[in-house]
Tab-separated table of C-alpha atoms in Angstrom:
chain	number	residue	atom	x	y	z
A	904	UNK	CA	22.666	92.119	154.419
A	905	UNK	CA	24.849	95.061	153.180
A	906	UNK	CA	26.656	94.176	150.116
A	907	UNK	CA	30.576	94.403	148.993
A	908	UNK	CA	29.821	97.687	147.079
A	909	UNK	CA	28.060	99.457	150.941
A	910	UNK	CA	30.971	98.568	152.533
A	911	UNK	CA	33.832	100.474	150.488
A	912	UNK	CA	34.723	102.625	152.734
A	913	UNK	CA	35.150	100.750	155.819
A	914	UNK	CA	37.675	98.637	154.274
A	915	UNK	CA	41.728	99.047	153.933
A	916	UNK	CA	42.635	101.297	150.214
A	917	UNK	CA	44.200	98.314	148.104
A	918	UNK	CA	41.081	95.643	149.477
A	919	UNK	CA	38.711	98.711	148.005
A	920	UNK	CA	40.339	98.883	144.573
A	921	UNK	CA	39.514	95.161	143.999
A	922	UNK	CA	36.813	94.900	145.163
A	923	UNK	CA	35.874	98.044	142.771
A	924	UNK	CA	37.831	95.837	139.523
A	925	UNK	CA	35.974	92.778	140.478
A	926	UNK	CA	32.447	94.871	140.146
A	927	UNK	CA	33.680	96.561	137.942
A	928	UNK	CA	34.183	93.619	135.611
A	929	UNK	CA	31.136	91.698	136.972
A	930	UNK	CA	29.501	95.029	135.060
A	931	UNK	CA	30.687	94.529	132.011
A	932	UNK	CA	31.077	90.721	131.892
A	933	UNK	CA	34.277	89.103	131.277
A	934	UNK	CA	34.977	87.780	127.158
A	935	UNK	CA	33.916	84.745	125.477
A	936	UNK	CA	37.417	82.719	124.197
A	937	UNK	CA	36.150	80.845	121.331
A	938	UNK	CA	37.076	78.865	118.869
A	939	UNK	CA	36.602	79.614	114.877
A	940	UNK	CA	37.513	76.599	112.012
A	941	UNK	CA	39.699	74.471	111.710
A	942	UNK	CA	36.999	72.509	110.604
A	943	UNK	CA	34.068	75.884	109.985
A	944	UNK	CA	33.934	76.124	105.799
A	945	UNK	CA	34.438	80.288	105.850
A	946	UNK	CA	38.001	79.051	107.141
A	947	UNK	CA	38.767	78.163	103.945
A	948	UNK	CA	40.071	74.946	105.182
A	949	UNK	CA	41.765	73.573	107.630
A	950	UNK	CA	42.973	77.313	109.503
A	951	UNK	CA	41.677	77.051	113.254
A	952	UNK	CA	41.419	80.458	114.686
A	953	UNK	CA	41.340	81.454	118.300
A	954	UNK	CA	38.885	84.358	119.637
A	955	UNK	CA	38.147	86.725	121.560
A	956	UNK	CA	35.100	88.216	122.010
A	957	UNK	CA	33.253	91.218	124.284
A	958	UNK	CA	29.641	90.152	123.402
A	959	UNK	CA	29.634	90.666	119.629
A	960	UNK	CA	33.134	92.489	119.873
A	961	UNK	CA	36.383	90.915	118.542
A	962	UNK	CA	38.787	92.242	120.867
A	963	UNK	CA	41.590	89.232	120.034
A	964	UNK	CA	42.397	86.780	116.877
A	965	UNK	CA	45.242	84.199	117.115
A	966	UNK	CA	45.376	82.349	113.828
A	967	UNK	CA	46.362	78.145	114.897
A	968	UNK	CA	48.264	77.351	111.447
A	969	UNK	CA	49.760	73.713	111.458
A	970	UNK	CA	47.260	71.043	110.876
A	971	UNK	CA	47.906	70.119	107.037
A	972	UNK	CA	51.553	70.298	107.610
A	973	UNK	CA	53.919	67.795	105.525
A	974	UNK	CA	57.367	68.585	105.876
A	975	UNK	CA	57.542	69.127	102.273
A	976	UNK	CA	61.149	71.134	102.718
A	977	UNK	CA	62.621	68.419	104.795
A	978	UNK	CA	60.854	66.239	101.795
A	979	UNK	CA	62.845	68.045	99.354
A	980	UNK	CA	66.423	67.429	100.718
A	981	UNK	CA	65.521	63.294	100.017
A	982	UNK	CA	64.756	63.681	96.439
A	983	UNK	CA	66.029	64.443	93.675
A	984	UNK	CA	65.024	68.021	91.742
A	985	UNK	CA	63.436	66.707	89.784
A	986	UNK	CA	60.874	64.030	91.717
A	987	UNK	CA	60.019	67.020	93.763
A	988	UNK	CA	57.765	68.042	91.355
A	989	UNK	CA	54.780	67.067	92.451
A	990	UNK	CA	54.480	68.308	96.046
A	991	UNK	CA	54.472	71.656	93.921
A	992	UNK	CA	51.394	71.400	93.236
A	993	UNK	CA	50.584	70.575	96.791
A	994	UNK	CA	51.479	74.027	97.623
A	995	UNK	CA	48.523	76.213	96.361
A	996	UNK	CA	46.690	73.074	94.808
A	997	UNK	CA	44.053	75.508	93.360
A	998	UNK	CA	46.857	76.757	91.472
A	999	UNK	CA	49.404	74.053	90.892
A	1000	UNK	CA	50.227	74.734	87.124
A	1001	UNK	CA	52.414	78.220	88.286
A	1002	UNK	CA	53.399	76.207	91.791
A	1003	UNK	CA	55.111	73.927	88.500
A	1004	UNK	CA	57.063	76.229	86.668
A	1005	UNK	CA	57.802	78.631	89.341
A	1006	UNK	CA	60.269	75.334	91.316
A	1007	UNK	CA	61.537	74.726	87.507
A	1008	UNK	CA	61.881	79.026	88.071
A	1009	UNK	CA	64.426	78.397	90.594
A	1010	UNK	CA	66.075	75.743	90.024
A	1011	UNK	CA	67.145	76.454	86.188
A	1012	UNK	CA	68.576	79.880	88.110
A	1013	UNK	CA	70.574	77.536	90.340
A	1014	UNK	CA	71.671	75.220	87.329
A	1015	UNK	CA	72.912	78.375	85.334
A	1016	UNK	CA	70.242	77.889	82.627
A	1017	UNK	CA	67.194	80.179	82.948
A	1018	UNK	CA	68.226	82.272	80.845
A	1019	UNK	CA	68.303	79.142	77.783
A	1020	UNK	CA	65.011	78.672	77.991
A	1021	UNK	CA	63.700	77.573	74.095
A	1022	UNK	CA	61.369	81.214	73.386
A	1023	UNK	CA	58.261	78.869	72.854
A	1024	UNK	CA	58.458	76.976	76.335
A	1025	UNK	CA	59.010	80.320	78.273
A	1026	UNK	CA	55.414	81.438	76.263
A	1027	UNK	CA	53.633	78.253	77.436
A	1028	UNK	CA	54.803	78.799	80.606
A	1029	UNK	CA	53.591	81.967	80.752
A	1030	UNK	CA	50.106	80.668	79.771
A	1031	UNK	CA	51.167	78.336	82.265
A	1032	UNK	CA	50.618	80.664	84.976
A	1033	UNK	CA	47.763	82.864	83.586
A	1034	UNK	CA	45.493	80.762	83.375
A	1035	UNK	CA	46.168	79.544	86.753
A	1036	UNK	CA	45.420	82.912	87.901
A	1037	UNK	CA	42.258	82.805	86.501
A	1038	UNK	CA	40.778	79.350	87.605
A	1039	UNK	CA	42.316	79.989	90.953
A	1040	UNK	CA	40.880	83.925	90.859
A	1041	UNK	CA	37.060	82.544	90.052
A	1042	UNK	CA	37.467	79.965	92.137
A	1043	UNK	CA	38.663	81.893	94.931
A	1044	UNK	CA	35.743	85.021	94.475
A	1045	UNK	CA	33.251	82.042	93.730
A	1046	UNK	CA	33.860	80.503	97.619
A	1047	UNK	CA	34.212	84.707	98.974
A	1048	UNK	CA	30.779	85.604	97.594
A	1049	UNK	CA	29.234	82.233	98.797
A	1050	UNK	CA	30.469	82.987	102.333
A	1051	UNK	CA	28.864	86.127	102.255
A	1052	UNK	CA	24.901	84.943	100.820
A	1053	UNK	CA	25.795	85.178	97.563
A	1054	UNK	CA	25.481	81.742	96.238
A	1055	UNK	CA	24.586	82.409	92.054
A	1056	UNK	CA	28.173	83.588	91.863
A	1057	UNK	CA	29.744	80.712	93.235
A	1058	UNK	CA	28.197	78.555	90.972
A	1059	UNK	CA	28.693	81.717	87.760
A	1060	UNK	CA	32.439	80.575	88.494
A	1061	UNK	CA	32.994	77.173	89.359
A	1062	UNK	CA	31.324	76.414	85.956
A	1063	UNK	CA	34.133	78.388	83.928
A	1064	UNK	CA	37.248	76.736	85.772
A	1065	UNK	CA	35.264	73.940	84.702
A	1066	UNK	CA	36.350	74.904	81.150
A	1067	UNK	CA	40.063	75.694	82.444
A	1068	UNK	CA	39.723	72.076	84.314
A	1069	UNK	CA	39.261	70.422	80.721
A	1070	UNK	CA	42.089	72.444	79.502
A	1071	UNK	CA	44.476	71.030	81.815
A	1072	UNK	CA	43.649	67.916	81.212
A	1073	UNK	CA	43.343	68.036	77.207
A	1074	UNK	CA	46.977	69.546	77.818
A	1075	UNK	CA	48.793	68.293	81.042
A	1076	UNK	CA	46.794	64.493	81.023
A	1077	UNK	CA	46.403	65.626	84.257
A	1078	UNK	CA	43.026	67.769	85.682
A	1079	UNK	CA	43.834	68.998	89.250
A	1080	UNK	CA	47.645	68.330	90.084
A	1081	UNK	CA	49.192	68.150	87.070
A	1082	UNK	CA	53.163	68.211	87.395
A	1083	UNK	CA	53.420	69.405	83.996
A	1084	UNK	CA	55.999	71.444	83.735
A	1085	UNK	CA	59.722	69.547	83.545
A	1086	UNK	CA	63.632	71.154	84.908
A	1087	UNK	CA	64.551	72.559	81.298
A	1088	UNK	CA	61.125	72.631	79.975
A	1089	UNK	CA	57.666	71.284	79.455
A	1090	UNK	CA	56.573	67.257	79.139
A	1091	UNK	CA	54.858	68.087	76.480
A	1092	UNK	CA	53.862	70.782	73.943
A	1093	UNK	CA	50.383	71.547	72.881
A	1094	UNK	CA	47.661	69.074	71.679
A	1095	UNK	CA	46.522	69.628	68.921
A	1096	UNK	CA	43.678	72.115	68.243
A	1097	UNK	CA	43.915	73.600	71.960
A	1098	UNK	CA	45.220	76.932	71.408
A	1099	UNK	CA	41.714	77.786	69.792
A	1100	UNK	CA	39.794	75.578	72.193
A	1101	UNK	CA	41.740	78.039	74.577
A	1102	UNK	CA	40.707	80.596	72.778
A	1103	UNK	CA	36.977	80.271	72.442
A	1104	UNK	CA	37.201	79.674	76.393
A	1105	UNK	CA	38.272	83.205	76.736
A	1106	UNK	CA	35.589	84.966	75.592
A	1107	UNK	CA	33.690	82.417	76.582
A	1108	UNK	CA	34.710	84.066	80.634
A	1109	UNK	CA	35.259	87.254	79.670
A	1110	UNK	CA	31.315	87.662	79.560
A	1111	UNK	CA	31.369	85.757	82.372
A	1112	UNK	CA	33.136	88.188	84.410
A	1113	UNK	CA	30.389	90.739	83.304
A	1114	UNK	CA	27.409	88.923	84.373
A	1115	UNK	CA	29.810	88.205	87.535
A	1116	UNK	CA	30.009	91.866	88.478
A	1117	UNK	CA	26.379	92.420	87.432
A	1118	UNK	CA	24.814	90.588	90.371
A	1119	UNK	CA	27.957	91.937	92.888
A	1120	UNK	CA	29.923	94.892	91.876
A	1121	UNK	CA	26.922	97.231	92.999
A	1122	UNK	CA	24.763	94.679	95.250
A	1123	UNK	CA	23.796	96.775	97.990
A	1124	UNK	CA	23.782	93.786	100.892
A	1125	UNK	CA	28.053	92.761	98.552
A	1126	UNK	CA	29.098	95.824	99.373
A	1127	UNK	CA	27.717	97.003	102.968
A	1128	UNK	CA	29.638	93.811	104.253
A	1129	UNK	CA	33.165	93.933	102.075
A	1130	UNK	CA	33.511	98.055	101.774
A	1131	UNK	CA	34.745	99.612	105.193
A	1132	UNK	CA	35.873	95.069	106.316
A	1133	UNK	CA	39.564	94.419	106.882
A	1134	UNK	CA	41.133	97.471	106.408
A	1135	UNK	CA	44.482	96.835	105.866
A	1136	UNK	CA	46.538	100.329	105.488
A	1137	UNK	CA	49.175	100.988	102.956
A	1138	UNK	CA	52.302	101.186	105.631
A	1139	UNK	CA	50.665	97.747	107.676
A	1140	UNK	CA	50.468	95.773	103.888
A	1141	UNK	CA	53.883	96.267	103.625
A	1142	UNK	CA	55.685	96.217	108.077
A	1143	UNK	CA	54.004	92.963	107.446
A	1144	UNK	CA	55.161	91.519	103.704
A	1145	UNK	CA	52.295	91.139	101.896
A	1146	UNK	CA	52.216	90.705	98.248
A	1147	UNK	CA	49.753	89.576	95.976
A	1148	UNK	CA	46.118	91.441	95.227
A	1149	UNK	CA	46.333	91.374	99.292
A	1150	UNK	CA	48.747	94.057	98.146
A	1151	UNK	CA	47.944	95.921	95.297
A	1152	UNK	CA	44.300	96.902	97.002
A	1153	UNK	CA	46.085	98.149	99.930
A	1154	UNK	CA	47.488	100.513	97.223
A	1155	UNK	CA	51.121	99.412	96.603
A	1156	UNK	CA	51.541	99.155	92.735
A	1157	UNK	CA	54.055	96.041	92.455
A	1158	UNK	CA	53.793	93.403	90.856
A	1159	UNK	CA	56.890	91.071	89.826
A	1160	UNK	CA	55.831	90.381	86.259
A	1161	UNK	CA	56.984	94.406	86.294
A	1162	UNK	CA	59.019	94.933	89.164
A	1163	UNK	CA	61.427	91.637	88.233
A	1164	UNK	CA	59.982	90.738	84.306
A	1165	UNK	CA	60.612	86.366	83.912
A	1166	UNK	CA	59.944	83.865	81.668
A	1167	UNK	CA	58.993	87.038	78.508
A	1168	UNK	CA	56.588	89.071	80.054
A	1169	UNK	CA	58.980	92.211	79.771
A	1170	UNK	CA	57.216	91.213	75.831
A	1171	UNK	CA	53.190	91.401	76.761
A	1172	UNK	CA	51.308	94.183	77.246
A	1173	UNK	CA	49.411	93.767	80.623
A	1174	UNK	CA	48.405	96.459	83.337
A	1175	UNK	CA	47.978	96.089	87.502
A	1176	UNK	CA	45.316	97.272	89.380
A	1177	UNK	CA	45.781	98.460	92.007
A	1178	UNK	CA	43.188	99.783	95.625
A	1179	UNK	CA	43.201	102.696	97.914
A	1180	UNK	CA	41.344	101.495	100.636
A	1181	UNK	CA	42.390	98.530	101.480
A	1182	UNK	CA	38.812	97.135	102.172
A	1183	UNK	CA	37.183	93.837	101.752
A	1184	UNK	CA	35.588	95.614	98.398
A	1185	UNK	CA	39.506	97.149	96.959
A	1186	UNK	CA	40.707	93.348	97.702
A	1187	UNK	CA	37.512	92.131	95.149
A	1188	UNK	CA	37.905	95.151	92.467
A	1189	UNK	CA	42.081	93.946	92.335
A	1190	UNK	CA	40.631	90.403	91.814
A	1191	UNK	CA	37.969	91.052	88.931
A	1192	UNK	CA	40.530	92.951	87.046
A	1193	UNK	CA	43.288	91.207	87.536
A	1194	UNK	CA	41.737	88.467	86.333
A	1195	UNK	CA	40.664	90.549	82.311
A	1196	UNK	CA	44.349	91.257	81.980
A	1197	UNK	CA	44.718	87.697	82.839
A	1198	UNK	CA	43.308	87.292	79.501
A	1199	UNK	CA	44.737	90.040	77.795
A	1200	UNK	CA	47.950	88.568	78.079
A	1201	UNK	CA	46.964	85.156	77.216
A	1202	UNK	CA	45.664	86.911	73.988
A	1203	UNK	CA	48.507	87.727	73.165
A	1204	UNK	CA	50.456	84.823	74.431
A	1205	UNK	CA	48.635	83.197	71.526
A	1206	UNK	CA	49.123	85.292	68.650
A	1207	UNK	CA	52.898	85.877	69.397
A	1208	UNK	CA	52.919	81.702	70.059
A	1209	UNK	CA	56.717	81.043	68.089
A	1210	UNK	CA	57.420	77.313	67.017
A	1211	UNK	CA	60.643	75.315	68.163
A	1212	UNK	CA	61.418	72.688	70.740
A	1213	UNK	CA	60.187	73.059	74.107
A	1214	UNK	CA	62.845	71.965	75.874
A	1215	UNK	CA	66.572	72.704	76.135
A	1216	UNK	CA	69.076	70.760	74.283
A	1217	UNK	CA	70.830	68.812	77.552
A	1218	UNK	CA	70.980	65.925	77.742
A	1219	UNK	CA	71.804	65.944	80.708
A	1220	UNK	CA	68.795	67.968	82.375
A	1221	UNK	CA	66.534	67.383	80.285
A	1222	UNK	CA	65.034	64.020	79.834
A	1223	UNK	CA	65.923	62.324	76.593
A	1224	UNK	CA	63.553	60.425	73.935
A	1225	UNK	CA	62.634	57.145	73.599
A	1226	UNK	CA	63.495	56.306	71.220
A	1227	UNK	CA	67.264	57.529	71.741
A	1228	UNK	CA	67.137	55.488	74.462
A	1229	UNK	CA	66.596	52.106	73.190
A	1230	UNK	CA	68.437	52.853	70.643
A	1231	UNK	CA	71.658	54.569	71.788
A	1232	UNK	CA	73.656	53.985	74.194
A	1233	UNK	CA	74.944	57.614	75.225
A	1234	UNK	CA	71.092	58.974	75.947
A	1235	UNK	CA	70.395	55.874	77.846
A	1236	UNK	CA	73.327	56.838	79.832
A	1237	UNK	CA	72.115	59.515	80.169
A	1238	UNK	CA	68.764	58.663	80.701
A	1239	UNK	CA	69.857	55.846	84.237
A	1240	UNK	CA	72.119	58.898	85.660
A	1241	UNK	CA	68.973	61.461	85.371
A	1242	UNK	CA	66.597	58.819	86.296
A	1243	UNK	CA	68.464	56.868	89.564
A	1244	UNK	CA	70.868	60.605	90.564
A	1245	UNK	CA	69.181	63.579	89.296
A	1246	UNK	CA	70.591	66.683	87.683
A	1247	UNK	CA	73.769	67.400	88.540
A	1248	UNK	CA	73.755	71.088	90.236
A	1249	UNK	CA	76.897	72.768	91.148
A	1250	UNK	CA	77.231	74.364	94.877
A	1251	UNK	CA	75.664	77.865	95.643
A	1252	UNK	CA	72.513	79.404	97.133
A	1253	UNK	CA	69.565	80.875	95.320
A	1254	UNK	CA	66.559	82.925	95.534
A	1255	UNK	CA	63.360	82.965	93.179
A	1256	UNK	CA	60.227	83.777	93.215
A	1257	UNK	CA	57.066	84.219	90.847
A	1258	UNK	CA	54.500	86.232	90.715
A	1259	UNK	CA	52.036	83.870	91.740
A	1260	UNK	CA	47.476	83.594	92.449
A	1261	UNK	CA	48.133	83.970	96.117
A	1262	UNK	CA	51.153	86.809	96.406
A	1263	UNK	CA	54.963	86.027	95.594
A	1264	UNK	CA	55.941	82.402	95.848
A	1265	UNK	CA	59.850	81.567	96.464
A	1266	UNK	CA	61.759	79.215	96.885
A	1267	UNK	CA	65.508	78.781	98.453
A	1268	UNK	CA	67.090	76.567	97.417
A	1269	UNK	CA	70.738	76.127	98.839
A	1270	UNK	CA	73.166	72.770	96.884
A	1271	UNK	CA	76.957	71.200	97.464
A	1272	UNK	CA	76.568	69.814	94.317
A	1273	UNK	CA	74.618	66.463	93.998
A	1274	UNK	CA	71.391	65.897	92.422
A	1275	UNK	CA	69.042	66.962	95.514
A	1276	UNK	CA	69.243	70.528	97.471
A	1277	UNK	CA	71.076	70.319	100.471
A	1278	UNK	CA	67.646	73.054	102.380
A	1279	UNK	CA	65.679	73.872	100.737
A	1280	UNK	CA	62.491	76.992	102.128
A	1281	UNK	CA	59.900	77.846	100.177
A	1282	UNK	CA	58.314	81.509	100.669
A	1283	UNK	CA	54.602	81.043	101.214
A	1284	UNK	CA	52.224	83.712	99.946
A	1285	UNK	CA	49.054	82.191	102.369
A	1286	UNK	CA	51.603	81.558	105.425
A	1287	UNK	CA	53.157	85.870	105.275
A	1288	UNK	CA	49.169	87.131	104.400
A	1289	UNK	CA	47.604	85.555	107.351
A	1290	UNK	CA	50.140	86.685	109.312
A	1291	UNK	CA	47.979	90.607	109.594
A	1292	UNK	CA	45.310	88.999	110.512
A	1293	UNK	CA	45.928	89.697	114.944
A	1294	UNK	CA	45.827	92.616	113.772
A	1295	UNK	CA	43.035	93.345	111.820
A	1296	UNK	CA	40.721	91.711	112.906
A	1297	UNK	CA	39.804	93.781	116.400
A	1298	UNK	CA	37.740	95.995	116.280
A	1299	UNK	CA	35.492	94.243	114.402
A	1300	UNK	CA	31.999	91.315	114.587
A	1301	UNK	CA	31.940	88.384	114.383
A	1302	UNK	CA	29.825	87.849	110.893
A	1303	UNK	CA	32.900	90.360	109.468
A	1304	UNK	CA	35.677	87.155	109.888
A	1305	UNK	CA	33.889	85.489	106.654
A	1306	UNK	CA	34.546	88.914	105.241
A	1307	UNK	CA	37.751	88.890	105.664
A	1308	UNK	CA	39.106	86.116	105.249
A	1309	UNK	CA	36.521	85.270	101.824
A	1310	UNK	CA	39.455	88.078	100.501
A	1311	UNK	CA	42.699	87.174	101.490
A	1312	UNK	CA	42.511	83.955	99.620
A	1313	UNK	CA	43.895	81.930	100.893
A	1314	UNK	CA	45.595	77.790	100.931
A	1315	UNK	CA	45.812	76.026	103.406
A	1316	UNK	CA	48.508	73.349	101.727
A	1317	UNK	CA	51.714	76.610	101.520
A	1318	UNK	CA	51.103	77.808	104.253
A	1319	UNK	CA	51.594	74.838	105.851
A	1320	UNK	CA	53.364	73.250	104.457
């Protein structure tokens, strides 16, 4: 019995072409669609990636987000500005202190008091942001290394991160969801002896950075798994709106702390590490150097830390002291209005963004007056950074996915919001 291929010359041209294409498809095999996540540990959370595979090679990758969606932006419209602060902890939950600061600065810009913050408050906020950056990068790099197979690195970095959580606990009363910042200042001043504890930690974590680099930077397995993998060009990074270490790893020298200084960053000396090739290895090196620069910033803050109040002197914005509320009528009235109605913000629209560990965290607030925002939009860096995956993954193998995801270092809490 003859095969369809042998009978091709007796068919119509269209039928011959269709049969030939079908035989060619059988020869190459069909592509396979594979779900990676949303419960896979290497996806760093509830991220689902729909992969189209030609054997071991990725031909298409579509990220499917939204499994952690909580509607934060809509919730903000039904809360006072102060009540929304705990929700910012749940965005990038690896750097809650930095989220608190970014949101507070956005509301203060709307109120027009961003230039009136006491110097001590500004320095303490910078300290919080840089501690959050070190904490986030420690976990990110530890998980990145563990995804590729380096378990020891994760234990090293997690040990130092635990020390930061001890510092957070003594500062804010909470280890994870801090809610430390307030509109117009801070919930409390630094506790006695906290600066000395923090200085001791900086000496210890600097040693940890050196040990981590010894384990990874010239490790043949780590280098082979990361160099030349997930290359993100400078032009593509800009086109996609990538920010933070992922942008700087591609060779773009842009850091909001330098480009648009806020708080007291313009009074501090630090360098912005920049990569050259834009691969997973460059993104790793950028984060390692960023942590060293954060230590440098923290040392300067402790040396320059001024005295004085940590809140603006305005009873219509900052909650009055409890003792005054119990003894004076005016403070009691302010307290009652702030709790029941919130801060009376003026009408207008503002946008403020801060350099968070994952990238540019921005808050757009539209106000029609009163104590709650009419609209609030969060520019989440993880969401934007993930948008490049369909362009970044094709051509790589399945084993490269975990390296690419680890190097991008995203958090689904702020991605899905």
